[in-house]
Amino acid sequence: MNKARTNPFNTLAMHGALIFYTLIALFPVFVILINSFKTRKAIFREPLALPDADSFSMVGYQTVMKQGDFFLYFQNSMIVTVGSLFLVLLFGAMAAYALSEYRFRGNMIMGLYLALGIMIPIRIGTVAILEMMVATGLVNTLWALILVYTAQGLPLAVFILSEFMRQVSDDLKNAGRIDGLSEYTIFFRLVLPLVRPAMATVAVFNMIPIWNDLWFPLILAPAEEVKTLTLGSQVFIGQFVTDWNAVLSALSMAILPVLILYVIFSRQLIRGITSGAVK
Amino acid sequence: MTALTLTNVNKTFGKVHVLKDISLEVEDGEFVVFVGPSGCGKSTLLRVIAGLEDASSGEVRIGGDLVNTTPPSKRGIAMVFQSYALYPHLTVRGNMTLALKQERQPKSVIEDRVAKASRMLDLTSYLDRYPSELSGGQRQRVAIGRAIVREPKLFLFDEPLSNLDAALRMNTRIEIANLHRQLAASMIYVTHDQTEAMTLADKIVVLRDGRVEQIGSPMELYNNPANQFVAGFLGSPSMNFLPGDLLQGGDERTIGIRPEDLFLSDTGALTAQVSHVEQLGGDTNVIAHVQDHQITARLFGQHAIEAGDTVRLGFDPAKTYAFDRDGQRVSPT
Ligand SMILES: Nc1ncnc2c1ncn2[C@@H]1O[C@H](COP(=O)(O)OP(=O)(O)OP(=O)(O)O)[C@@H](O)[C@H]1O
Ligand SMILES: [Mg+2]
């Protein structure tokens, strides 16, 4: 084993640094969480104090539950995020496989074209997208959001996944071909499991911006029954008064599902089953 | 019947012409070895035979059937890869049975074949392990087992031993030779190791730059090489080449002498400056220079020769080979 790793001082320093960073990263989340359980006065008097018998209050959560259809927003956000991620991963992986595995005319050009989207923010096309959605009657549907987010996520997904798929052993795919597996089986059963860490990376990268996005929900799907959580929470933020209890409670609840998704994906990041396949 | 017939097979990748007019036959039950230096197209040729690459032109026949457009799984072949290429998410049993399940073979047949193959390869106690839980040699045996259970008309091996260490390589080599005897199947084996080629082959195909240089049994090629390349490629240490004028005066041919045909002699024709000596116990390899030309002599037994010594080496003119300017074999006189 590496000597630097076993040295107790280095271990301590390393863990110290990591714990320090974790604290910094988690601090805002922590502040949001504790304040969501406090009365309005207590939030402003001592923002960093833990809620005690005096300052404890669920008023924020009550407001959130009463006002607006919070669970519907929640469900909308979930559908949009999971749906978009699924499509990004599916189409991204398929395109990446085609680009990395098959030799065809225009392969290079196609790859560059697909990667171009990384450099051009999709919001530039907002007006055109809105016109298109109006024309197709998709305005105020969740599909509008799912389609836009899928388009937004694909370039990076194709770029990252094709890089990883190039590294999947040719021999393995060829062994599958000789054993009579179809190209689809090779893709789904041999290649995808081997690029799972990359898929998880892509998923994590795409998940948070989609979940947090305010822009497209506001423009493409502002109707009550298709509002996402982020958009729905805006009702508590007024121009002159902001209901901080409600905002903090809504945020606390919004963090939870991303956290769960993140845990699911990050487990996939763990490698291990790939070793021993080749060599 | 012939197991495999190639007729004028060509393969190009864009502008790169990798296989040039390859024609050869593999008889039923024959063990054929493709040898050649790295990059000469051995793997590409094997992949064309397997159907993983399409031939740009020419015919590929397996067991008499034209298979140019047949997918790999329908060609009646099985292939063992250099990198093993085991399915990481399947157990040893899963790896061996996948192709049979794909062919929808009945369960009893699958069980039978797996049992037989794993007994043959000593894998019975590993059937439920995953590839990552096996040693390199075991993985290689699983890869071979995966090929055996399919009972193919033709086995294809692409440098199956090159990831193994020397001792294991020798054992596995013997195992493959035994396997060939037991199965009596036709096998094609790619290697750039000429020991493997000489010891395993019924027939060797020497390739260079995508062309067939010579085809024949190991001893035919050894005793009767068609050109300087084949002569230099087979045999270890490799053949010495000296310009003819060094030996006979005014001759532009190149003379080849095998290291084992050189012997110490006070009246020998060659006076050589020893630069290095390898004592192997049974043999002694003497690396020396005749003027600027390096030669190697393989002397039987142990000899007290050291670097810096001057030795005289003799040879039997009947045991020399002569090559013209283009490297083609010509008569020695
Ligand atoms: N897909 C490809 N595109 C372009 N050129 C290729 C391709 N595959 C192989 N080649 C070229 O074909 C030649 C032969 O390659 P091949 O892999 O058959 O060599 P080899 O004899 O198996 O060598 P080695 O002993 O190193 O495995 C090489 O020069 C290689 O660069
Ligand atoms: Mg090769």
PDB file of C-alpha atoms and ligand atoms in Angstrom, chain A residues 103, chain B residues 13-14 16 18-19 36-45 47 53 82 158-159 190-192, ligand 1:
ATOM      1  CA  ARG A 103     -17.830   3.383 -38.754  1.00  0.00           C
TER       2      ARG A 103
ATOM      3  CA  PHE B  13      -9.579   0.192 -44.084  1.00  0.00           C
ATOM      4  CA  GLY B  14     -10.114   3.370 -46.060  1.00  0.00           C
ATOM      5  CA  VAL B  16      -4.921   1.261 -45.852  1.00  0.00           C
ATOM      6  CA  VAL B  18      -4.229  -4.487 -44.694  1.00  0.00           C
ATOM      7  CA  LEU B  19      -4.793  -7.935 -46.247  1.00  0.00           C
ATOM      8  CA  GLY B  36       4.095 -12.840 -38.389  1.00  0.00           C
ATOM      9  CA  PRO B  37       5.459  -9.677 -36.861  1.00  0.00           C
ATOM     10  CA  SER B  38       3.200  -7.228 -35.053  1.00  0.00           C
ATOM     11  CA  GLY B  39       0.860  -5.320 -37.325  1.00  0.00           C
ATOM     12  CA  CYS B  40       1.086  -7.743 -40.245  1.00  0.00           C
ATOM     13  CA  GLY B  41      -2.663  -8.372 -40.246  1.00  0.00           C
ATOM     14  CA  LYS B  42      -3.017 -11.635 -38.322  1.00  0.00           C
ATOM     15  CA  SER B  43      -5.838 -10.413 -36.121  1.00  0.00           C
ATOM     16  CA  THR B  44      -7.550  -8.737 -39.035  1.00  0.00           C
ATOM     17  CA  LEU B  45      -7.441 -11.980 -41.021  1.00  0.00           C
ATOM     18  CA  ARG B  47     -11.646 -11.288 -37.718  1.00  0.00           C
ATOM     19  CA  GLU B  53     -14.996  -7.624 -40.345  1.00  0.00           C
ATOM     20  CA  GLN B  82      -6.286 -12.317 -26.218  1.00  0.00           C
ATOM     21  CA  ASP B 158      -6.099 -14.791 -31.170  1.00  0.00           C
ATOM     22  CA  GLU B 159      -2.877 -14.817 -29.159  1.00  0.00           C
ATOM     23  CA  VAL B 190      -2.668 -16.586 -34.143  1.00  0.00           C
ATOM     24  CA  THR B 191       0.590 -15.818 -32.419  1.00  0.00           C
ATOM     25  CA  HIS B 192       3.783 -13.938 -32.913  1.00  0.00           C
TER      26      HIS B 192
HETATM   27  N1  LIG C   1     -10.066  -0.561 -37.770  1.00  0.00           N
HETATM   28  C1  LIG C   1      -8.905  -0.314 -38.378  1.00  0.00           C
HETATM   29  N2  LIG C   1      -8.746   0.805 -39.117  1.00  0.00           N
HETATM   30  C2  LIG C   1      -7.587   1.067 -39.732  1.00  0.00           C
HETATM   31  N3  LIG C   1      -6.506   0.265 -39.699  1.00  0.00           N
HETATM   32  C3  LIG C   1      -6.594  -0.856 -38.986  1.00  0.00           C
HETATM   33  C4  LIG C   1      -7.797  -1.214 -38.291  1.00  0.00           C
HETATM   34  N4  LIG C   1      -7.592  -2.402 -37.672  1.00  0.00           N
HETATM   35  C5  LIG C   1      -6.322  -2.743 -37.958  1.00  0.00           C
HETATM   36  N5  LIG C   1      -5.718  -1.835 -38.747  1.00  0.00           N
HETATM   37  C6  LIG C   1      -4.352  -1.903 -39.269  1.00  0.00           C
HETATM   38  O1  LIG C   1      -4.186  -3.156 -39.851  1.00  0.00           O
HETATM   39  C7  LIG C   1      -2.882  -3.639 -39.607  1.00  0.00           C
HETATM   40  C8  LIG C   1      -2.948  -5.043 -39.086  1.00  0.00           C
HETATM   41  O2  LIG C   1      -3.541  -5.039 -37.812  1.00  0.00           O
HETATM   42  P1  LIG C   1      -3.708  -6.375 -36.991  1.00  0.00           P
HETATM   43  O3  LIG C   1      -4.388  -6.019 -35.722  1.00  0.00           O
HETATM   44  O4  LIG C   1      -4.354  -7.381 -37.840  1.00  0.00           O
HETATM   45  O5  LIG C   1      -2.211  -6.778 -36.702  1.00  0.00           O
HETATM   46  P2  LIG C   1      -1.664  -8.076 -35.968  1.00  0.00           P
HETATM   47  O6  LIG C   1      -0.899  -8.838 -36.968  1.00  0.00           O
HETATM   48  O7  LIG C   1      -2.750  -8.770 -35.263  1.00  0.00           O
HETATM   49  O8  LIG C   1      -0.659  -7.433 -34.930  1.00  0.00           O
HETATM   50  P3  LIG C   1      -0.367  -7.871 -33.413  1.00  0.00           P
HETATM   51  O9  LIG C   1       0.583  -8.999 -33.466  1.00  0.00           O
HETATM   52  O10 LIG C   1       0.273  -6.640 -32.848  1.00  0.00           O
HETATM   53  O11 LIG C   1      -1.675  -8.191 -32.780  1.00  0.00           O
HETATM   54  C9  LIG C   1      -2.206  -2.670 -38.678  1.00  0.00           C
HETATM   55  O12 LIG C   1      -1.283  -1.916 -39.404  1.00  0.00           O
HETATM   56  C10 LIG C   1      -3.334  -1.818 -38.171  1.00  0.00           C
HETATM   57  O13 LIG C   1      -2.888  -0.506 -37.999  1.00  0.00           O
END
